[in-house]
Amino acid sequence: QVQLVQSGAEVKTPGASVKISCKASGYTFTSYTLHWVRQAPGQGLEWMGWINCGNGNTRYSQKFQGRVTFTRDTSASTAYMELSSLRSEDTALYYCARCFYHYDSNNYYCVAMGVWGQGTTVTVSS
Amino acid sequence: EFVLTQSPATLSLSPGERATLSCRASQSVGSYLAWYQQKPGQAPRLLIYDASNRATGIPARFSGSGSGTDFTLTISSLEPEDFAVYYCQQRSDGLTFGGGTKVEIK
C-alpha cells in the first residue's frame, strides 16, 4: 500500500540544521509532488513548501525561503527536508504529504494532500 | 498573503447532532479549498477537496460547500469517531491552512 515513512525524532541546539527524510513506497515516486507541513505543539498546521519528485522543482513558503531546502533521491524513493539556523520556535512535528491529484480537462492537478507520513518531531533546545 | 479564518474555534455537540464548520478567506480562493480531519496523535486526513468533492473513502455524512471567500464543512450526524480537529486549506496562491475548529463531545 502507499506509504510515507519518515525518519526518527531529532534534538538540536539553536543555530544548528536538521535534515529529515521521507521514504515513499507503494507507488511511483517520481510521479508525485510531496509537500512539507509542520505543526508546533498544540498548534495548527503550517505549510512549508513542496518538491516535484520527478524533476526536482521546488516551491517554498515565503516564511521559510532561504532557510529550508527540499531535495530528493529518486533511486531511494526518498525526499528530504533540511531546515537551517534552527530556533526554539522551530520545535514542531514535521510531516511530508503526497499530492492528491484530481483529473479535470485532460490534465491532473494537485488539489490537496492525500497521504501523510507519520511525522518527525524536531526539538530545538539549548 | 491569504488568511483563512475558521469558526467557531470549538464546537460542543452530541453524537447524532449536525455540525457546521465555517472557513472564511481573506480574498477569493475560487473553489480551491480542502478540508482535513486530525485526531490526537495522528496525521491529518483529507476529507474534501475543491470545496465540495469528497476524497476516496470519506463517508457521505461529510459534505463541503461554498466558493469565493465563504466555505462550510457539514457533518450531517456526528459519529463518535468524528470528534476531532478540522482544518481548511486553500491552494489558490501558495498554500495556507486555517487555524482549525475542534469538535468536542458535549
PDB file of C-alpha atoms in Angstrom:
ATOM      1  CA  GLN A   1       0.000   0.000   0.000  1.00  0.00           C
ATOM      2  CA  VAL A   2       1.017   3.608  -0.417  1.00  0.00           C
ATOM      3  CA  GLN A   3       3.171   4.711   2.489  1.00  0.00           C
ATOM      4  CA  LEU A   4       5.401   7.562   3.545  1.00  0.00           C
ATOM      5  CA  VAL A   5       7.790   6.671   6.349  1.00  0.00           C
ATOM      6  CA  GLN A   6       9.720   9.472   7.973  1.00  0.00           C
ATOM      7  CA  SER A   7      12.962   9.422   9.909  1.00  0.00           C
ATOM      8  CA  GLY A   8      13.096   9.489  13.680  1.00  0.00           C
ATOM      9  CA  ALA A   9      12.951  12.269  16.210  1.00  0.00           C
ATOM     10  CA  GLU A  10      15.704  14.868  16.334  1.00  0.00           C
ATOM     11  CA  VAL A  11      17.013  17.088  19.104  1.00  0.00           C
ATOM     12  CA  LYS A  12      19.045  20.085  18.001  1.00  0.00           C
ATOM     13  CA  THR A  13      20.632  23.137  19.555  1.00  0.00           C
ATOM     14  CA  PRO A  14      19.775  26.644  18.365  1.00  0.00           C
ATOM     15  CA  GLY A  15      21.641  27.596  15.209  1.00  0.00           C
ATOM     16  CA  ALA A  16      22.048  24.019  14.031  1.00  0.00           C
ATOM     17  CA  SER A  17      20.466  22.385  10.997  1.00  0.00           C
ATOM     18  CA  VAL A  18      18.216  19.350  10.736  1.00  0.00           C
ATOM     19  CA  LYS A  19      17.584  17.047   7.803  1.00  0.00           C
ATOM     20  CA  ILE A  20      14.500  14.827   7.790  1.00  0.00           C
ATOM     21  CA  SER A  21      13.803  12.027   5.343  1.00  0.00           C
ATOM     22  CA  CYS A  22      10.528  10.781   3.900  1.00  0.00           C
ATOM     23  CA  LYS A  23      10.708   7.373   2.220  1.00  0.00           C
ATOM     24  CA  ALA A  24       7.936   6.515  -0.208  1.00  0.00           C
ATOM     25  CA  SER A  25       6.670   3.074  -1.106  1.00  0.00           C
ATOM     26  CA  GLY A  26       3.753   1.541  -2.939  1.00  0.00           C
ATOM     27  CA  TYR A  27       3.720   3.982  -5.853  1.00  0.00           C
ATOM     28  CA  THR A  28       5.951   5.553  -8.490  1.00  0.00           C
ATOM     29  CA  PHE A  29       7.924   8.106  -6.514  1.00  0.00           C
ATOM     30  CA  THR A  30       8.745  10.369  -9.447  1.00  0.00           C
ATOM     31  CA  SER A  31       5.109  10.741 -10.477  1.00  0.00           C
ATOM     32  CA  TYR A  32       4.100  12.756  -7.433  1.00  0.00           C
ATOM     33  CA  THR A  33       4.823  16.021  -5.692  1.00  0.00           C
ATOM     34  CA  LEU A  34       5.439  15.984  -1.951  1.00  0.00           C
ATOM     35  CA  HIS A  35       4.530  18.767   0.447  1.00  0.00           C
ATOM     36  CA  TRP A  36       6.138  19.520   3.771  1.00  0.00           C
ATOM     37  CA  VAL A  37       3.937  20.725   6.637  1.00  0.00           C
ATOM     38  CA  ARG A  38       4.782  21.371  10.260  1.00  0.00           C
ATOM     39  CA  GLN A  39       2.767  21.587  13.448  1.00  0.00           C
ATOM     40  CA  ALA A  40       4.079  23.246  16.592  1.00  0.00           C
ATOM     41  CA  PRO A  41       2.967  21.677  19.890  1.00  0.00           C
ATOM     42  CA  GLY A  42      -0.744  22.295  20.417  1.00  0.00           C
ATOM     43  CA  GLN A  43      -0.935  24.471  17.323  1.00  0.00           C
ATOM     44  CA  GLY A  44      -2.305  24.284  13.791  1.00  0.00           C
ATOM     45  CA  LEU A  45      -0.784  23.199  10.508  1.00  0.00           C
ATOM     46  CA  GLU A  46       1.778  25.300   8.661  1.00  0.00           C
ATOM     47  CA  TRP A  47       2.743  24.694   5.042  1.00  0.00           C
ATOM     48  CA  MET A  48       6.459  24.872   4.268  1.00  0.00           C
ATOM     49  CA  GLY A  49       6.520  24.117   0.556  1.00  0.00           C
ATOM     50  CA  TRP A  50       6.675  21.302  -1.967  1.00  0.00           C
ATOM     51  CA  ILE A  51       9.036  19.367  -4.192  1.00  0.00           C
ATOM     52  CA  ASN A  52       8.223  17.777  -7.513  1.00  0.00           C
ATOM     53  CA  CYS A  53       9.861  14.381  -7.069  1.00  0.00           C
ATOM     54  CA  GLY A  54      10.094  13.911 -10.831  1.00  0.00           C
ATOM     55  CA  ASN A  55      12.025  16.986 -11.943  1.00  0.00           C
ATOM     56  CA  GLY A  56      13.167  18.267  -8.547  1.00  0.00           C
ATOM     57  CA  ASN A  57      11.436  21.616  -8.862  1.00  0.00           C
ATOM     58  CA  THR A  58      10.604  23.220  -5.546  1.00  0.00           C
ATOM     59  CA  ARG A  59       8.430  25.948  -4.128  1.00  0.00           C
ATOM     60  CA  TYR A  60       8.975  27.317  -0.654  1.00  0.00           C
ATOM     61  CA  SER A  61       6.682  29.282   1.603  1.00  0.00           C
ATOM     62  CA  GLN A  62       7.967  32.844   1.901  1.00  0.00           C
ATOM     63  CA  LYS A  63       8.302  32.336   5.627  1.00  0.00           C
ATOM     64  CA  PHE A  64      10.959  29.649   5.175  1.00  0.00           C
ATOM     65  CA  GLN A  65      12.618  30.902   1.997  1.00  0.00           C
ATOM     66  CA  GLY A  66      16.384  30.887   2.416  1.00  0.00           C
ATOM     67  CA  ARG A  67      16.302  28.611   5.433  1.00  0.00           C
ATOM     68  CA  VAL A  68      14.733  25.440   4.043  1.00  0.00           C
ATOM     69  CA  THR A  69      15.865  23.121   1.263  1.00  0.00           C
ATOM     70  CA  PHE A  70      13.952  20.234  -0.257  1.00  0.00           C
ATOM     71  CA  THR A  71      15.806  17.520  -2.144  1.00  0.00           C
ATOM     72  CA  ARG A  72      15.081  14.013  -3.299  1.00  0.00           C
ATOM     73  CA  ASP A  73      16.926  10.816  -4.180  1.00  0.00           C
ATOM     74  CA  THR A  74      14.938   9.073  -6.867  1.00  0.00           C
ATOM     75  CA  SER A  75      16.997   5.876  -6.595  1.00  0.00           C
ATOM     76  CA  ALA A  76      15.944   5.587  -2.960  1.00  0.00           C
ATOM     77  CA  SER A  77      12.390   6.934  -3.409  1.00  0.00           C
ATOM     78  CA  THR A  78      13.173   9.345  -0.611  1.00  0.00           C
ATOM     79  CA  ALA A  79      12.606  13.054  -0.152  1.00  0.00           C
ATOM     80  CA  TYR A  80      14.468  15.249   2.295  1.00  0.00           C
ATOM     81  CA  MET A  81      13.738  18.487   4.121  1.00  0.00           C
ATOM     82  CA  GLU A  82      16.632  20.428   5.598  1.00  0.00           C
ATOM     83  CA  LEU A  83      15.979  23.403   7.873  1.00  0.00           C
ATOM     84  CA  SER A  84      18.875  25.572   8.966  1.00  0.00           C
ATOM     85  CA  SER A  85      19.519  28.225  11.610  1.00  0.00           C
ATOM     86  CA  LEU A  86      17.151  26.471  13.964  1.00  0.00           C
ATOM     87  CA  ARG A  87      15.493  28.383  16.765  1.00  0.00           C
ATOM     88  CA  SER A  88      13.202  27.333  19.578  1.00  0.00           C
ATOM     89  CA  GLU A  89      10.148  28.305  17.503  1.00  0.00           C
ATOM     90  CA  ASP A  90      11.066  25.549  15.046  1.00  0.00           C
ATOM     91  CA  THR A  91      10.214  22.917  17.644  1.00  0.00           C
ATOM     92  CA  ALA A  92       7.415  21.043  15.912  1.00  0.00           C
ATOM     93  CA  LEU A  93       6.178  17.860  14.311  1.00  0.00           C
ATOM     94  CA  TYR A  94       7.188  17.849  10.645  1.00  0.00           C
ATOM     95  CA  TYR A  95       5.131  15.960   8.069  1.00  0.00           C
ATOM     96  CA  CYS A  96       5.643  15.032   4.462  1.00  0.00           C
ATOM     97  CA  ALA A  97       2.446  14.576   2.482  1.00  0.00           C
ATOM     98  CA  ARG A  98       1.821  13.353  -1.047  1.00  0.00           C
ATOM     99  CA  CYS A  99      -0.276  15.263  -3.509  1.00  0.00           C
ATOM    100  CA  PHE A 100      -3.821  14.080  -4.119  1.00  0.00           C
ATOM    101  CA  TYR A 101      -4.490  14.510  -7.826  1.00  0.00           C
ATOM    102  CA  HIS A 102      -7.792  15.250  -9.489  1.00  0.00           C
ATOM    103  CA  TYR A 103      -8.330  14.719 -13.212  1.00  0.00           C
ATOM    104  CA  ASP A 104     -10.043  17.593 -14.993  1.00  0.00           C
ATOM    105  CA  SER A 105      -9.973  18.990 -18.525  1.00  0.00           C
ATOM    106  CA  ASN A 106      -7.483  16.381 -19.767  1.00  0.00           C
ATOM    107  CA  ASN A 107      -4.999  17.113 -17.024  1.00  0.00           C
ATOM    108  CA  TYR A 108      -4.127  16.100 -13.482  1.00  0.00           C
ATOM    109  CA  TYR A 109      -3.995  18.729 -10.770  1.00  0.00           C
ATOM    110  CA  CYS A 110      -2.592  18.504  -7.270  1.00  0.00           C
ATOM    111  CA  VAL A 111      -5.642  19.578  -5.308  1.00  0.00           C
ATOM    112  CA  ALA A 112      -4.786  18.544  -1.753  1.00  0.00           C
ATOM    113  CA  MET A 113      -2.602  16.293   0.371  1.00  0.00           C
ATOM    114  CA  GLY A 114      -3.814  12.743   0.282  1.00  0.00           C
ATOM    115  CA  VAL A 115      -1.239  10.546   2.001  1.00  0.00           C
ATOM    116  CA  TRP A 116       0.762  11.700   5.003  1.00  0.00           C
ATOM    117  CA  GLY A 117       3.845  10.456   6.729  1.00  0.00           C
ATOM    118  CA  GLN A 118       3.739   9.690  10.433  1.00  0.00           C
ATOM    119  CA  GLY A 119       5.584  12.880  11.308  1.00  0.00           C
ATOM    120  CA  THR A 120       9.035  13.609  12.696  1.00  0.00           C
ATOM    121  CA  THR A 121       9.444  15.506  15.943  1.00  0.00           C
ATOM    122  CA  VAL A 122      12.151  18.137  15.959  1.00  0.00           C
ATOM    123  CA  THR A 123      13.042  19.685  19.290  1.00  0.00           C
ATOM    124  CA  VAL A 124      15.266  22.750  19.380  1.00  0.00           C
ATOM    125  CA  SER A 125      16.688  23.424  22.793  1.00  0.00           C
ATOM    126  CA  SER A 126      19.903  24.613  24.339  1.00  0.00           C
TER     127      SER A 126
ATOM    128  CA  GLU B   1      -0.957  36.621   1.822  1.00  0.00           C
ATOM    129  CA  PHE B   2      -4.101  34.574   2.176  1.00  0.00           C
ATOM    130  CA  VAL B   3      -5.579  34.238   5.639  1.00  0.00           C
ATOM    131  CA  LEU B   4      -8.137  31.567   6.419  1.00  0.00           C
ATOM    132  CA  THR B   5     -10.284  32.153   9.489  1.00  0.00           C
ATOM    133  CA  GLN B   6     -12.148  29.195  10.913  1.00  0.00           C
ATOM    134  CA  SER B   7     -15.089  29.464  13.249  1.00  0.00           C
ATOM    135  CA  PRO B   8     -16.025  28.585  15.818  1.00  0.00           C
ATOM    136  CA  ALA B   9     -12.761  27.645  17.487  1.00  0.00           C
ATOM    137  CA  THR B  10     -14.584  24.939  19.417  1.00  0.00           C
ATOM    138  CA  LEU B  11     -17.908  23.273  18.719  1.00  0.00           C
ATOM    139  CA  SER B  12     -19.504  21.253  21.526  1.00  0.00           C
ATOM    140  CA  LEU B  13     -22.053  18.784  20.221  1.00  0.00           C
ATOM    141  CA  SER B  14     -23.523  15.387  20.985  1.00  0.00           C
ATOM    142  CA  PRO B  15     -23.351  12.280  18.790  1.00  0.00           C
ATOM    143  CA  GLY B  16     -26.125  12.355  16.227  1.00  0.00           C
ATOM    144  CA  GLU B  17     -26.180  16.142  16.002  1.00  0.00           C
ATOM    145  CA  ARG B  18     -25.333  18.157  12.923  1.00  0.00           C
ATOM    146  CA  ALA B  19     -22.015  20.026  12.838  1.00  0.00           C
ATOM    147  CA  THR B  20     -21.494  23.135  10.743  1.00  0.00           C
ATOM    148  CA  LEU B  21     -17.946  24.475  10.471  1.00  0.00           C
ATOM    149  CA  SER B  22     -17.025  27.707   8.734  1.00  0.00           C
ATOM    150  CA  CYS B  23     -13.903  28.793   6.878  1.00  0.00           C
ATOM    151  CA  ARG B  24     -13.584  32.353   5.596  1.00  0.00           C
ATOM    152  CA  ALA B  25     -10.801  33.515   3.254  1.00  0.00           C
ATOM    153  CA  SER B  26      -9.302  36.996   3.264  1.00  0.00           C
ATOM    154  CA  GLN B  27      -9.685  37.059  -0.515  1.00  0.00           C
ATOM    155  CA  SER B  28     -11.302  34.823  -3.059  1.00  0.00           C
ATOM    156  CA  VAL B  29      -9.829  31.346  -3.436  1.00  0.00           C
ATOM    157  CA  GLY B  30     -12.389  30.256  -6.032  1.00  0.00           C
ATOM    158  CA  SER B  31     -13.185  26.651  -5.235  1.00  0.00           C
ATOM    159  CA  TYR B  32      -9.616  25.770  -4.288  1.00  0.00           C
ATOM    160  CA  LEU B  33     -10.387  24.754  -0.737  1.00  0.00           C
ATOM    161  CA  ALA B  34      -9.831  21.483   1.064  1.00  0.00           C
ATOM    162  CA  TRP B  35     -10.843  20.163   4.484  1.00  0.00           C
ATOM    163  CA  TYR B  36      -8.867  17.820   6.728  1.00  0.00           C
ATOM    164  CA  GLN B  37      -9.639  15.962   9.936  1.00  0.00           C
ATOM    165  CA  GLN B  38      -6.974  15.420  12.573  1.00  0.00           C
ATOM    166  CA  LYS B  39      -7.299  13.224  15.630  1.00  0.00           C
ATOM    167  CA  PRO B  40      -4.879  13.362  18.571  1.00  0.00           C
ATOM    168  CA  GLY B  41      -1.564  11.712  17.774  1.00  0.00           C
ATOM    169  CA  GLN B  42      -2.460  11.203  14.124  1.00  0.00           C
ATOM    170  CA  ALA B  43      -1.603  12.882  10.858  1.00  0.00           C
ATOM    171  CA  PRO B  44      -4.347  14.847   9.132  1.00  0.00           C
ATOM    172  CA  ARG B  45      -6.739  13.031   6.820  1.00  0.00           C
ATOM    173  CA  LEU B  46      -8.136  14.563   3.653  1.00  0.00           C
ATOM    174  CA  LEU B  47     -11.929  14.813   3.673  1.00  0.00           C
ATOM    175  CA  ILE B  48     -12.948  17.277   0.960  1.00  0.00           C
ATOM    176  CA  TYR B  49     -11.125  18.849  -1.970  1.00  0.00           C
ATOM    177  CA  ASP B  50     -12.106  21.678  -4.292  1.00  0.00           C
ATOM    178  CA  ALA B  51     -14.756  22.829  -1.823  1.00  0.00           C
ATOM    179  CA  SER B  52     -17.291  20.050  -2.310  1.00  0.00           C
ATOM    180  CA  ASN B  53     -15.661  16.831  -3.533  1.00  0.00           C
ATOM    181  CA  ARG B  54     -15.318  14.012  -1.048  1.00  0.00           C
ATOM    182  CA  ALA B  55     -11.987  12.226  -1.080  1.00  0.00           C
ATOM    183  CA  THR B  56     -11.824   8.487  -1.581  1.00  0.00           C
ATOM    184  CA  GLY B  57     -13.452   6.526   1.208  1.00  0.00           C
ATOM    185  CA  ILE B  58     -14.926   9.519   3.043  1.00  0.00           C
ATOM    186  CA  PRO B  59     -18.442   8.853   4.361  1.00  0.00           C
ATOM    187  CA  ALA B  60     -21.366  10.687   2.819  1.00  0.00           C
ATOM    188  CA  ARG B  61     -22.189  12.401   6.125  1.00  0.00           C
ATOM    189  CA  PHE B  62     -19.293  14.776   5.351  1.00  0.00           C
ATOM    190  CA  SER B  63     -20.113  17.477   2.832  1.00  0.00           C
ATOM    191  CA  GLY B  64     -18.493  20.711   1.758  1.00  0.00           C
ATOM    192  CA  SER B  65     -19.935  23.793   0.144  1.00  0.00           C
ATOM    193  CA  GLY B  66     -19.056  27.350  -0.763  1.00  0.00           C
ATOM    194  CA  SER B  67     -16.907  29.317  -3.154  1.00  0.00           C
ATOM    195  CA  GLY B  68     -15.012  32.579  -3.210  1.00  0.00           C
ATOM    196  CA  THR B  69     -14.437  33.534   0.405  1.00  0.00           C
ATOM    197  CA  ASP B  70     -17.006  31.560   2.417  1.00  0.00           C
ATOM    198  CA  PHE B  71     -16.938  27.823   2.885  1.00  0.00           C
ATOM    199  CA  THR B  72     -18.721  25.310   5.070  1.00  0.00           C
ATOM    200  CA  LEU B  73     -17.985  21.776   6.164  1.00  0.00           C
ATOM    201  CA  THR B  74     -21.092  19.955   7.349  1.00  0.00           C
ATOM    202  CA  ILE B  75     -21.204  16.671   9.231  1.00  0.00           C
ATOM    203  CA  SER B  76     -24.831  15.630   8.970  1.00  0.00           C
ATOM    204  CA  SER B  77     -24.958  13.362  12.007  1.00  0.00           C
ATOM    205  CA  LEU B  78     -21.915  13.108  14.260  1.00  0.00           C
ATOM    206  CA  GLU B  79     -20.474   9.682  14.888  1.00  0.00           C
ATOM    207  CA  PRO B  80     -18.222   9.079  17.916  1.00  0.00           C
ATOM    208  CA  GLU B  81     -15.165   8.904  15.642  1.00  0.00           C
ATOM    209  CA  ASP B  82     -15.866  12.375  14.194  1.00  0.00           C
ATOM    210  CA  PHE B  83     -14.813  14.248  17.305  1.00  0.00           C
ATOM    211  CA  ALA B  84     -11.542  15.780  16.178  1.00  0.00           C
ATOM    212  CA  VAL B  85      -9.960  18.976  14.891  1.00  0.00           C
ATOM    213  CA  TYR B  86     -10.828  20.133  11.379  1.00  0.00           C
ATOM    214  CA  TYR B  87      -8.681  22.343   9.165  1.00  0.00           C
ATOM    215  CA  CYS B  88      -9.441  24.121   5.930  1.00  0.00           C
ATOM    216  CA  GLN B  89      -6.656  24.769   3.402  1.00  0.00           C
ATOM    217  CA  GLN B  90      -6.516  26.931   0.267  1.00  0.00           C
ATOM    218  CA  ARG B  91      -4.342  26.383  -2.788  1.00  0.00           C
ATOM    219  CA  SER B  92      -5.300  29.416  -4.834  1.00  0.00           C
ATOM    220  CA  ASP B  93      -1.996  31.147  -4.159  1.00  0.00           C
ATOM    221  CA  GLY B  94       0.654  29.139  -2.410  1.00  0.00           C
ATOM    222  CA  LEU B  95      -0.945  27.122   0.297  1.00  0.00           C
ATOM    223  CA  THR B  96      -2.444  28.192   3.632  1.00  0.00           C
ATOM    224  CA  PHE B  97      -4.234  26.408   6.441  1.00  0.00           C
ATOM    225  CA  GLY B  98      -6.892  27.810   8.707  1.00  0.00           C
ATOM    226  CA  GLY B  99      -6.423  27.757  12.454  1.00  0.00           C
ATOM    227  CA  GLY B 100      -8.729  24.794  12.987  1.00  0.00           C
ATOM    228  CA  THR B 101     -12.062  24.009  14.651  1.00  0.00           C
ATOM    229  CA  LYS B 102     -12.202  21.473  17.432  1.00  0.00           C
ATOM    230  CA  VAL B 103     -15.382  19.407  17.518  1.00  0.00           C
ATOM    231  CA  GLU B 104     -15.752  18.085  21.041  1.00  0.00           C
ATOM    232  CA  ILE B 105     -18.281  15.930  22.803  1.00  0.00           C
ATOM    233  CA  LYS B 106     -20.843  17.912  24.754  1.00  0.00           C
TER     234      LYS B 106
END
